[in-house]
PDB file of C-alpha atoms and ligand atoms in Angstrom:
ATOM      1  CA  UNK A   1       0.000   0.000   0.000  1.00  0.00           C
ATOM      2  CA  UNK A   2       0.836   3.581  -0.331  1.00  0.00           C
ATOM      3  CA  UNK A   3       0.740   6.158   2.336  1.00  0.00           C
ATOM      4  CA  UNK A   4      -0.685   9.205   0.881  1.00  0.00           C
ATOM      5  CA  UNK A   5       0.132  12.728   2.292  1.00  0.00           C
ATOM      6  CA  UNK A   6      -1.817  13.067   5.820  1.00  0.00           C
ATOM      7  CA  UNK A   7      -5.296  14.809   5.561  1.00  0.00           C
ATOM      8  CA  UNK A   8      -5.052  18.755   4.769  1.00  0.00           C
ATOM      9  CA  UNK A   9      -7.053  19.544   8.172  1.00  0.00           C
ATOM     10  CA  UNK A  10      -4.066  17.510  10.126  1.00  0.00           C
ATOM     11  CA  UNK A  11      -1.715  20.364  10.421  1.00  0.00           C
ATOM     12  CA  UNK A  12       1.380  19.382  12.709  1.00  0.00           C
ATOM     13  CA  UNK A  13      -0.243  21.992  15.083  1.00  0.00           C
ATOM     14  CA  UNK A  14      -3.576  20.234  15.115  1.00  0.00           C
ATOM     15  CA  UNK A  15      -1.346  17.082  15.854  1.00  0.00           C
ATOM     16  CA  UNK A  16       0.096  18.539  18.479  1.00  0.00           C
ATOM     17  CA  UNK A  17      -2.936  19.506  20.345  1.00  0.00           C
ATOM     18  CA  UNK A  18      -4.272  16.093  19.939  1.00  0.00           C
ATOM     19  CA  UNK A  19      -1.519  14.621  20.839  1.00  0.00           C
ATOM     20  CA  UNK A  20      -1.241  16.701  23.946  1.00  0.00           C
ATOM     21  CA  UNK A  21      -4.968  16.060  24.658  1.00  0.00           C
ATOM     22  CA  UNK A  22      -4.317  12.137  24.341  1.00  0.00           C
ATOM     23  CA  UNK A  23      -1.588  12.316  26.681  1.00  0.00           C
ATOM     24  CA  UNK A  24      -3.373  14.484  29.480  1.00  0.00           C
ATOM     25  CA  UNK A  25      -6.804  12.974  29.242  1.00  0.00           C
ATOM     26  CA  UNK A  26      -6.527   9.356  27.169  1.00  0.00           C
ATOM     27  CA  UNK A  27      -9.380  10.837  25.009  1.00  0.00           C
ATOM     28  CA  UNK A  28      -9.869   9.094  21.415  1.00  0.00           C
ATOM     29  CA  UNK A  29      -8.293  11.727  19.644  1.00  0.00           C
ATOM     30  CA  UNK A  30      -8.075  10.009  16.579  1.00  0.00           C
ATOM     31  CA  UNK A  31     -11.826   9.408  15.790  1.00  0.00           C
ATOM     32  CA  UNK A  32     -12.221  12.070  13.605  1.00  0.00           C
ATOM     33  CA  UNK A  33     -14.310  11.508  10.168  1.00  0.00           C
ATOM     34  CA  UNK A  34     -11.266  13.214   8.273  1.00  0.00           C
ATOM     35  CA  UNK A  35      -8.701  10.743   9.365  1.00  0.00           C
ATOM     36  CA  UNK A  36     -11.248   7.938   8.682  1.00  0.00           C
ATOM     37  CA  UNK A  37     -12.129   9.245   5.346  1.00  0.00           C
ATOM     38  CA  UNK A  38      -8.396   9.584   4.317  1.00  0.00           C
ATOM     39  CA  UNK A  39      -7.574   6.096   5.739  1.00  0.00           C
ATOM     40  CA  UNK A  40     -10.765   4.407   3.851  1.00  0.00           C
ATOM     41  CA  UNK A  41      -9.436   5.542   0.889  1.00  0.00           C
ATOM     42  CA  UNK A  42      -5.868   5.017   0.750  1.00  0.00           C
ATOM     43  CA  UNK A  43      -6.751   1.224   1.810  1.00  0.00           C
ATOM     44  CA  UNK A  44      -9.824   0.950  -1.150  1.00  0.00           C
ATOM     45  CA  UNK A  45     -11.712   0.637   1.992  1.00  0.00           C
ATOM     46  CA  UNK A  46     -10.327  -2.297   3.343  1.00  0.00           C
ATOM     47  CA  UNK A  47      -9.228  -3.543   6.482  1.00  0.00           C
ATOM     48  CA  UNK A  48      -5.297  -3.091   5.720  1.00  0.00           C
ATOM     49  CA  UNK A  49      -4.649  -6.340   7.289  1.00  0.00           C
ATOM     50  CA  UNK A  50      -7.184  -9.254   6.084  1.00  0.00           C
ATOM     51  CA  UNK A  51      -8.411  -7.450   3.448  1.00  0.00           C
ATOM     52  CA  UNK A  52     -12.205  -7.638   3.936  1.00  0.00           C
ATOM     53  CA  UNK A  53     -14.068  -4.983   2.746  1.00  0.00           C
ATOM     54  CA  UNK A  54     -15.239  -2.666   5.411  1.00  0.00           C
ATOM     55  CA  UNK A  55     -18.250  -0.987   6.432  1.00  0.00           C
ATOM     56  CA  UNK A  56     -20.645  -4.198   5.560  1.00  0.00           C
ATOM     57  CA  UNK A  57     -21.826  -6.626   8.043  1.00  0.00           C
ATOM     58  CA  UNK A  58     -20.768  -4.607  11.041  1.00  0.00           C
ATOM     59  CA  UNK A  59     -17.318  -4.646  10.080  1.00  0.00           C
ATOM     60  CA  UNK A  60     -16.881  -0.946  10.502  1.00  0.00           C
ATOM     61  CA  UNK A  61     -13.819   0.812  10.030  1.00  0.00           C
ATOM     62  CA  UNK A  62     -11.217   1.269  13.001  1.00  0.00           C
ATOM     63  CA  UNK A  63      -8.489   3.537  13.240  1.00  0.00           C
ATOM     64  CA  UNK A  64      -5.285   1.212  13.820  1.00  0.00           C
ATOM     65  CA  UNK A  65      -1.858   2.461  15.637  1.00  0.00           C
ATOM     66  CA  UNK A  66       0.686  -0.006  14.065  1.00  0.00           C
ATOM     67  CA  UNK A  67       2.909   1.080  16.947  1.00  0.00           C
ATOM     68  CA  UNK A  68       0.163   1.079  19.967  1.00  0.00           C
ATOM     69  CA  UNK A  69      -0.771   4.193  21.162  1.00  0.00           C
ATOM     70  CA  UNK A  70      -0.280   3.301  24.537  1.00  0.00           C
ATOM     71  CA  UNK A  71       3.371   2.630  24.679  1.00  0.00           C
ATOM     72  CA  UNK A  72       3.996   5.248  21.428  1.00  0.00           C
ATOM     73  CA  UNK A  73       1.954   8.319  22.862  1.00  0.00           C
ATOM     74  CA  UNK A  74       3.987  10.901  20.887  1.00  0.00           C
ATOM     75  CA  UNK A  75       2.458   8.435  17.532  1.00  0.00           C
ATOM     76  CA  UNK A  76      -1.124   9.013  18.828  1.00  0.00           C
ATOM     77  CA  UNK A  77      -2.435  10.730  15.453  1.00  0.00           C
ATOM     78  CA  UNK A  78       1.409  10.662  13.411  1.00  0.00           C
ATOM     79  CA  UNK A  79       0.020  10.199   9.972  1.00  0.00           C
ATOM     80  CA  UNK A  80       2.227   7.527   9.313  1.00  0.00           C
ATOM     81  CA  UNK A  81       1.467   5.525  12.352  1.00  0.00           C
ATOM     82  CA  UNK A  82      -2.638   5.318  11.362  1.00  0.00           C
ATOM     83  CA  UNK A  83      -3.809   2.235   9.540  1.00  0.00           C
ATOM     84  CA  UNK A  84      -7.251   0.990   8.744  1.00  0.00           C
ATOM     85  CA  UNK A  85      -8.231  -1.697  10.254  1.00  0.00           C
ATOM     86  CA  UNK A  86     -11.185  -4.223  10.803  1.00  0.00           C
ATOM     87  CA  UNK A  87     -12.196  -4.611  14.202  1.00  0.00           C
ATOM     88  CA  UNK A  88     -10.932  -8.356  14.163  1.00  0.00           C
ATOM     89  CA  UNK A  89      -7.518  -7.303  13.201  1.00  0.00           C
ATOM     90  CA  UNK A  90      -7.372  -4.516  15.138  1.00  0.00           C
ATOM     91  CA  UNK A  91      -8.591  -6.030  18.289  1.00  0.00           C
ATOM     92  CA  UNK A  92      -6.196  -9.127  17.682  1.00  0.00           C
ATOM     93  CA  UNK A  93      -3.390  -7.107  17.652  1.00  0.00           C
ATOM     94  CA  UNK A  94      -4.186  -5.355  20.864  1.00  0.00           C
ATOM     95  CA  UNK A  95      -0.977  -4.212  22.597  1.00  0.00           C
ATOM     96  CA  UNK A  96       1.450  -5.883  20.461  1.00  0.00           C
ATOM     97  CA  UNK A  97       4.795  -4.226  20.574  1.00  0.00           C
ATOM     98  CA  UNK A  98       5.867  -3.754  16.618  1.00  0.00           C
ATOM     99  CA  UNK A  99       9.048  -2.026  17.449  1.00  0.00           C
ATOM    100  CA  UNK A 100      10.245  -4.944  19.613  1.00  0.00           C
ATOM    101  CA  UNK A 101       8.189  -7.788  17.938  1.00  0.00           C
ATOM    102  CA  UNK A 102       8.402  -6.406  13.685  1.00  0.00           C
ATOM    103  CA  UNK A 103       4.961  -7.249  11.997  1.00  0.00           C
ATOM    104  CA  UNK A 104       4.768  -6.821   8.503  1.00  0.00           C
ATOM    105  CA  UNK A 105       3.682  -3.351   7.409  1.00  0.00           C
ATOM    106  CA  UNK A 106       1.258  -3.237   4.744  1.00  0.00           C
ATOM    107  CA  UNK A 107       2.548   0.434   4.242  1.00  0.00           C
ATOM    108  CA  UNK A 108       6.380  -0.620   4.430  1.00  0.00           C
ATOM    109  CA  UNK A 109       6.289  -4.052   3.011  1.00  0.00           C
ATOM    110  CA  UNK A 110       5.047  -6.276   0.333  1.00  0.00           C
ATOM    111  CA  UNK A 111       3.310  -8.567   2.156  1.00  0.00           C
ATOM    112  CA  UNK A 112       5.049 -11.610  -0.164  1.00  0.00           C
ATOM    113  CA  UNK A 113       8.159 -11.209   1.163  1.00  0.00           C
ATOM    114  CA  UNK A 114       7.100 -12.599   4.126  1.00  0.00           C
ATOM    115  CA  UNK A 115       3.924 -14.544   3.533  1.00  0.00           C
ATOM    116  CA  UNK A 116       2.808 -17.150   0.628  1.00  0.00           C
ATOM    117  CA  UNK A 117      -0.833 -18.486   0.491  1.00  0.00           C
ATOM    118  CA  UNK A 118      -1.062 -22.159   0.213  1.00  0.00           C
ATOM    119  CA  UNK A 119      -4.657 -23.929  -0.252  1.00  0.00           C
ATOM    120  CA  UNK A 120      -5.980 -20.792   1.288  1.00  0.00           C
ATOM    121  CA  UNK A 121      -3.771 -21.197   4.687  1.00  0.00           C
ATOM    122  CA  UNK A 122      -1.078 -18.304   4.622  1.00  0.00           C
ATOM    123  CA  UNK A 123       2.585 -19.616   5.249  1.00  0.00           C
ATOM    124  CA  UNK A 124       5.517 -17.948   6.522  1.00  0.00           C
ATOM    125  CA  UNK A 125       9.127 -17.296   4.541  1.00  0.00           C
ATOM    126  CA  UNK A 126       9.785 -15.253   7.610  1.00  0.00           C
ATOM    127  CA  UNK A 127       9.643 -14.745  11.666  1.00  0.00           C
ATOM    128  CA  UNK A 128       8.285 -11.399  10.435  1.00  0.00           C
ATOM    129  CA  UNK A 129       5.178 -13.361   8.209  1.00  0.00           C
ATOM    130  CA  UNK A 130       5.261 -15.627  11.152  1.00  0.00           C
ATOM    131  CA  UNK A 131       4.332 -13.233  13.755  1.00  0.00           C
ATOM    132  CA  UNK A 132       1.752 -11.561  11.210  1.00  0.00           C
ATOM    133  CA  UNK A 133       0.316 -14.737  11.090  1.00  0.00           C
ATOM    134  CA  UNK A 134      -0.064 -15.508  14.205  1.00  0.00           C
ATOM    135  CA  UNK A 135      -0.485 -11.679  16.037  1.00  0.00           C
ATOM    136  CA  UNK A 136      -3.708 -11.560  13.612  1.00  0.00           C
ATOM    137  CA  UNK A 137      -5.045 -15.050  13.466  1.00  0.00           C
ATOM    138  CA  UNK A 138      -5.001 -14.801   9.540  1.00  0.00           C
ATOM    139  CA  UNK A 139      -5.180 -18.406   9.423  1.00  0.00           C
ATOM    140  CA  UNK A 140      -8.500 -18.439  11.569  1.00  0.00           C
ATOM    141  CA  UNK A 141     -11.158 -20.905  10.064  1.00  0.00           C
ATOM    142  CA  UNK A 142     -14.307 -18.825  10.618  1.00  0.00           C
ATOM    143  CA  UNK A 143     -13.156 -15.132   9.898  1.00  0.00           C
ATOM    144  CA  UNK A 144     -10.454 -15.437   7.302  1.00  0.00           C
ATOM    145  CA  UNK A 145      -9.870 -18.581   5.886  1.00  0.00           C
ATOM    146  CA  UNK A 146     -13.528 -18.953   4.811  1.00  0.00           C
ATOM    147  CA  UNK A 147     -13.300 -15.750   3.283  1.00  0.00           C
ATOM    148  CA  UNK A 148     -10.283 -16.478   1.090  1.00  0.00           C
ATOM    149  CA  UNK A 149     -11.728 -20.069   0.097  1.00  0.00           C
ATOM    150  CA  UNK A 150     -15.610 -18.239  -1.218  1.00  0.00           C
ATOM    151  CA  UNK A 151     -13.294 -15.942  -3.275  1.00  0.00           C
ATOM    152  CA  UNK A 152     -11.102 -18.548  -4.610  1.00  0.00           C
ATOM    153  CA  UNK A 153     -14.346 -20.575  -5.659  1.00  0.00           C
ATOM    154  CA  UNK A 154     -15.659 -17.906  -7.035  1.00  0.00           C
ATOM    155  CA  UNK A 155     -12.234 -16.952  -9.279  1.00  0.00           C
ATOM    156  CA  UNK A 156     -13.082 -20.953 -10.744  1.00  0.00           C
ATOM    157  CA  UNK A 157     -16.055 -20.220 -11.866  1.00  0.00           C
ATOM    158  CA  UNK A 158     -15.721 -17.068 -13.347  1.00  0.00           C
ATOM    159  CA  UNK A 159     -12.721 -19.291 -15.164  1.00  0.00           C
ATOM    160  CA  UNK A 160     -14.976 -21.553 -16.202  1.00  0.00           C
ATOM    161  CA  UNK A 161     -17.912 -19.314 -17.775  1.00  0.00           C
ATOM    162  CA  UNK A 162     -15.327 -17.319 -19.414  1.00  0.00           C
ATOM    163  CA  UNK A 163     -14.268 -21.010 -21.270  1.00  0.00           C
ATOM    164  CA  UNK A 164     -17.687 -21.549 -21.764  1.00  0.00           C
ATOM    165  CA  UNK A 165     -18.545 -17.849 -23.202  1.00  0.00           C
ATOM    166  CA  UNK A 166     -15.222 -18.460 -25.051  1.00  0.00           C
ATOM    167  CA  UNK A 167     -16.353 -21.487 -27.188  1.00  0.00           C
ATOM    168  CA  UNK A 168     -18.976 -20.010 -27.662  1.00  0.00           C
ATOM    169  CA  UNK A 169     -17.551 -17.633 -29.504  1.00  0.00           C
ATOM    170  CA  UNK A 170     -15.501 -19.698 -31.722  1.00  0.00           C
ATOM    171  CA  UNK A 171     -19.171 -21.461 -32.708  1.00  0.00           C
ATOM    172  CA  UNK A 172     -20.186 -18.199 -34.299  1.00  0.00           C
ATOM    173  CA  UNK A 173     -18.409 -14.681 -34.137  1.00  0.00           C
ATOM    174  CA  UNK A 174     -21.336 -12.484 -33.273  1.00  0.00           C
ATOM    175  CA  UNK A 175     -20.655  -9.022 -31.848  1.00  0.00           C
ATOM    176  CA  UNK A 176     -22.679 -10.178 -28.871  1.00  0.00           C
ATOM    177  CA  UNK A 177     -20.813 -12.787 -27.847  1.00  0.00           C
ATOM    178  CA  UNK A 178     -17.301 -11.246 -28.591  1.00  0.00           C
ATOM    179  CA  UNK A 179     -18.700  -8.528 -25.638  1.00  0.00           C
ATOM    180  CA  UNK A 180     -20.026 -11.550 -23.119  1.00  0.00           C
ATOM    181  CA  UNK A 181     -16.291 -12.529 -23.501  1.00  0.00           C
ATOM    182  CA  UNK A 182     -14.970  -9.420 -23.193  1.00  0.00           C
ATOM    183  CA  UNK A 183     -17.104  -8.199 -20.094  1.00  0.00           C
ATOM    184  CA  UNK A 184     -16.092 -11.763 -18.437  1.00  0.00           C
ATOM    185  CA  UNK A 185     -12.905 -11.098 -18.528  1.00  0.00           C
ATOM    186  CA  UNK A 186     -12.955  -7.841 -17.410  1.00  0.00           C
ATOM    187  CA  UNK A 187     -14.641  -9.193 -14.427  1.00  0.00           C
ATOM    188  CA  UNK A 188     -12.637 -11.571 -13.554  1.00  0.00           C
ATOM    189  CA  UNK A 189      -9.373  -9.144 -13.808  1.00  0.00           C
ATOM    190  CA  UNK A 190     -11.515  -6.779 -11.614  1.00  0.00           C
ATOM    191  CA  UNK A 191     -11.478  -9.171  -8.926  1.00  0.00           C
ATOM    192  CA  UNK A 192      -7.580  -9.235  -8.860  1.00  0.00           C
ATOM    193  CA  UNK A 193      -7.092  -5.177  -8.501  1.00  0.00           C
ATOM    194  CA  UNK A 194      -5.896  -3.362  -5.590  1.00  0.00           C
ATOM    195  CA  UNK A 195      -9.244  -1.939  -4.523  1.00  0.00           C
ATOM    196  CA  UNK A 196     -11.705  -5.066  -4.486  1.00  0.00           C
ATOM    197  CA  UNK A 197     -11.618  -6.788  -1.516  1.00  0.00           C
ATOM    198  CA  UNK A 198      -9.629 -10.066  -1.067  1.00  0.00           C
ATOM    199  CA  UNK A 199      -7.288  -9.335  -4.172  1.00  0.00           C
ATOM    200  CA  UNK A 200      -4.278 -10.672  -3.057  1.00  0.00           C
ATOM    201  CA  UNK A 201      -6.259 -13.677  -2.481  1.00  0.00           C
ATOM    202  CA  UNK A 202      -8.255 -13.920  -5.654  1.00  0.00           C
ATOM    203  CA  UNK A 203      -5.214 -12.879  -7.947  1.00  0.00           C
ATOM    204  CA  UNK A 204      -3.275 -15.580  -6.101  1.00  0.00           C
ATOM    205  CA  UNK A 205      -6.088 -18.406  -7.002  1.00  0.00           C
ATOM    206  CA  UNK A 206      -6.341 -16.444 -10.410  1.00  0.00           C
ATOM    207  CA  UNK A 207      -2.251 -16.620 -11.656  1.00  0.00           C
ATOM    208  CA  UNK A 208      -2.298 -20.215 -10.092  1.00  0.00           C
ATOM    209  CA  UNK A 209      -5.102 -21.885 -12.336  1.00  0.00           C
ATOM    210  CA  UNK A 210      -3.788 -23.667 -15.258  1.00  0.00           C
ATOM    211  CA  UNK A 211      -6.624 -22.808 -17.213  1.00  0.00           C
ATOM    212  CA  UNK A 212      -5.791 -19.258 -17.104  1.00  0.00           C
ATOM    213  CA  UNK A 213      -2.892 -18.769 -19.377  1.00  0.00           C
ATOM    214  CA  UNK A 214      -4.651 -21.008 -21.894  1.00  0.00           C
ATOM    215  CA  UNK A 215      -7.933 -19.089 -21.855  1.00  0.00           C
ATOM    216  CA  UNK A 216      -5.279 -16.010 -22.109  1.00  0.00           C
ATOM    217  CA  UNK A 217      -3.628 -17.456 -25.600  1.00  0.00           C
ATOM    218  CA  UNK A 218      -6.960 -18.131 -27.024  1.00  0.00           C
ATOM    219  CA  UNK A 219      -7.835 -14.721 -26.415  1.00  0.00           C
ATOM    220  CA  UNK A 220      -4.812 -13.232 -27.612  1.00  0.00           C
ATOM    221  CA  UNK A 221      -5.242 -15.091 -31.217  1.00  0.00           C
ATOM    222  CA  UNK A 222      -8.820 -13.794 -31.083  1.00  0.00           C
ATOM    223  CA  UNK A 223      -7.957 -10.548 -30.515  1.00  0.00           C
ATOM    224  CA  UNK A 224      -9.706 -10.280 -27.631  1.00  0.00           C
ATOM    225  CA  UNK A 225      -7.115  -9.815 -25.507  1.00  0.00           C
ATOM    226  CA  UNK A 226      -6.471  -6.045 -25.617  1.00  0.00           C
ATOM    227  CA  UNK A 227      -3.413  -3.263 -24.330  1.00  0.00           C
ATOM    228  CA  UNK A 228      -5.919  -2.500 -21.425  1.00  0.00           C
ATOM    229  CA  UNK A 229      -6.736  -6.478 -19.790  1.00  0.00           C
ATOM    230  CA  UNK A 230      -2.616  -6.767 -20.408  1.00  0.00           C
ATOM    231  CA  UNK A 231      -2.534  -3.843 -17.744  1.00  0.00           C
ATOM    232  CA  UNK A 232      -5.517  -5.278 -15.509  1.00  0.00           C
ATOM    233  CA  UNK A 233      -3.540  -8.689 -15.451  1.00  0.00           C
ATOM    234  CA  UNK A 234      -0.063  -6.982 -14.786  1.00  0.00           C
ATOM    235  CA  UNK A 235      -1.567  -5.329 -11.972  1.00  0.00           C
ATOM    236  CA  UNK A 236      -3.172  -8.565 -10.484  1.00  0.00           C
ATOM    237  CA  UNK A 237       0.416 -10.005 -11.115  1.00  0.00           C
ATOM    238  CA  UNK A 238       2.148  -8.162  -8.522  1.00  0.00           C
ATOM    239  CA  UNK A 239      -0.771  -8.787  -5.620  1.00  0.00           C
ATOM    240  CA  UNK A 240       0.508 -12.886  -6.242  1.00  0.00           C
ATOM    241  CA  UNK A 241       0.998 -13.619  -2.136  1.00  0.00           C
ATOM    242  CA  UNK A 242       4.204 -16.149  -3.875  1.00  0.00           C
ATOM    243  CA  UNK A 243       7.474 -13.885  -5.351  1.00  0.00           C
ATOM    244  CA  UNK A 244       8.038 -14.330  -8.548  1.00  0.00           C
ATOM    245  CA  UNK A 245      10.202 -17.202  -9.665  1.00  0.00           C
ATOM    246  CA  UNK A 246      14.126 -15.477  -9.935  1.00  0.00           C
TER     247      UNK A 246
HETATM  248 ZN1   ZN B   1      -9.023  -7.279   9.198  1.00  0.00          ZN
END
């Protein structure tokens, strides 16, 4: 992820003063709808951490201190320190110490460095992915695993209709059915950006399916395949939770 530049109405003297409130009075300085705002959209309103889409099904935004606000006071509303989070994530990480105890930051770190995905259970490369792992139960059946695998099933069988909507196709070359293809594709590739939720996930599943590169050649030699879906599939390539073979 990238950090944009903090919120215009977060002056370093408006900082200062919340800062200095937070350490006097222990007030939650930092729930203000312009910080939120700003942090929603950086993350494509996500939770930073699992990736689940926020402000559905009570999972409402929450304004995360990757170095805890409790032991980091001076970090209370330090642009760089705010993260959105779900309230699972956020809550599991609780007091965790990052500075002593380094957990990988979405805002510092590509996330594959230290984790890969395997049959929807995240593995470690790292005692940094490791600790991620583990600090925010990302490998917890009912919350996030579940999530991954409805998203992976559904990558399949968008895979599968586009095969289907491809042969089609070949039968006859109608304009209709060159745009069924077409629109297919494009949302499948949509699943895999940065801003739908679960896209590390669902471009994993996506760049992992042998059927993909195939459908991809068939498209090419129908011209299908245009400059644009290169682009969309590029940009799913480098949200693959595995790093690229050297
Ligand atoms: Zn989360």
């Amino acid at each position: 992820m990238e950090r944009s530049n903090p919120p215009a109405e977060l002056t370093p003297a408006v900082a200062q003063k919340l800062t200095a409130t937070f350490k006097a009075t222990g007030e939650s300085v930092w729930q203000i709808d312009y910080i939120k705002r700003a942090l929603a959209e950086q993350s494509h309103n996500k939770c930073s951490f699992c990736e689940c889409e926020l402000g559905i099904e009570s999972k409402y935004l929450e304004v995360e201190h990757f170095a805890y606000k409790g032991s980091y006071p001076e970090e209370v509303v330090a642009w760089d320190n705010l993260i959105a989070a779900c309230r699972r994530c956020n809550g599991k990480k609780g007091v965790h110490d990052v500075r002593v105890e380094p957990i990988v930051n979405p805002y510092a770190n590509n996330p594959r460095d230290h984790i890969r995905m395997q049959a929807y259970r995240l593995q470690s490369l790292t005692p940094v992915g490791d600790l991620t792992i583990s600090v925010l139960g990302l490998n917890d059946i009912q919350r996030a695993m579940t999530a991954r695998f409805k998203i992976g099933a559904q990558i399949g069988e968008t895979l599968e209709q586009l095969k289907e909507k491809i042969e089609f196709y070949k039968e006859k070359q109608s304009a209709l059915r060159r745009a069924k293809v077409a629109n297919c594709l494009d949302a499948l590739l949509n699943e895999c950006l940065k801003r739908s939720p679960y896209a590390a996930t669902a471009a994993t599943v996506l760049h992992r399916e042998s059927i993909y590169p195939e459908l991809k050649e068939q498209l090419i030699v129908l011209q299908i395949w245009t400059v644009e879906f290169q682009e969309l599939h590029d940009s799913s390539l480098a949200l693959v939770l595995q790093k690229p073979a050297p």
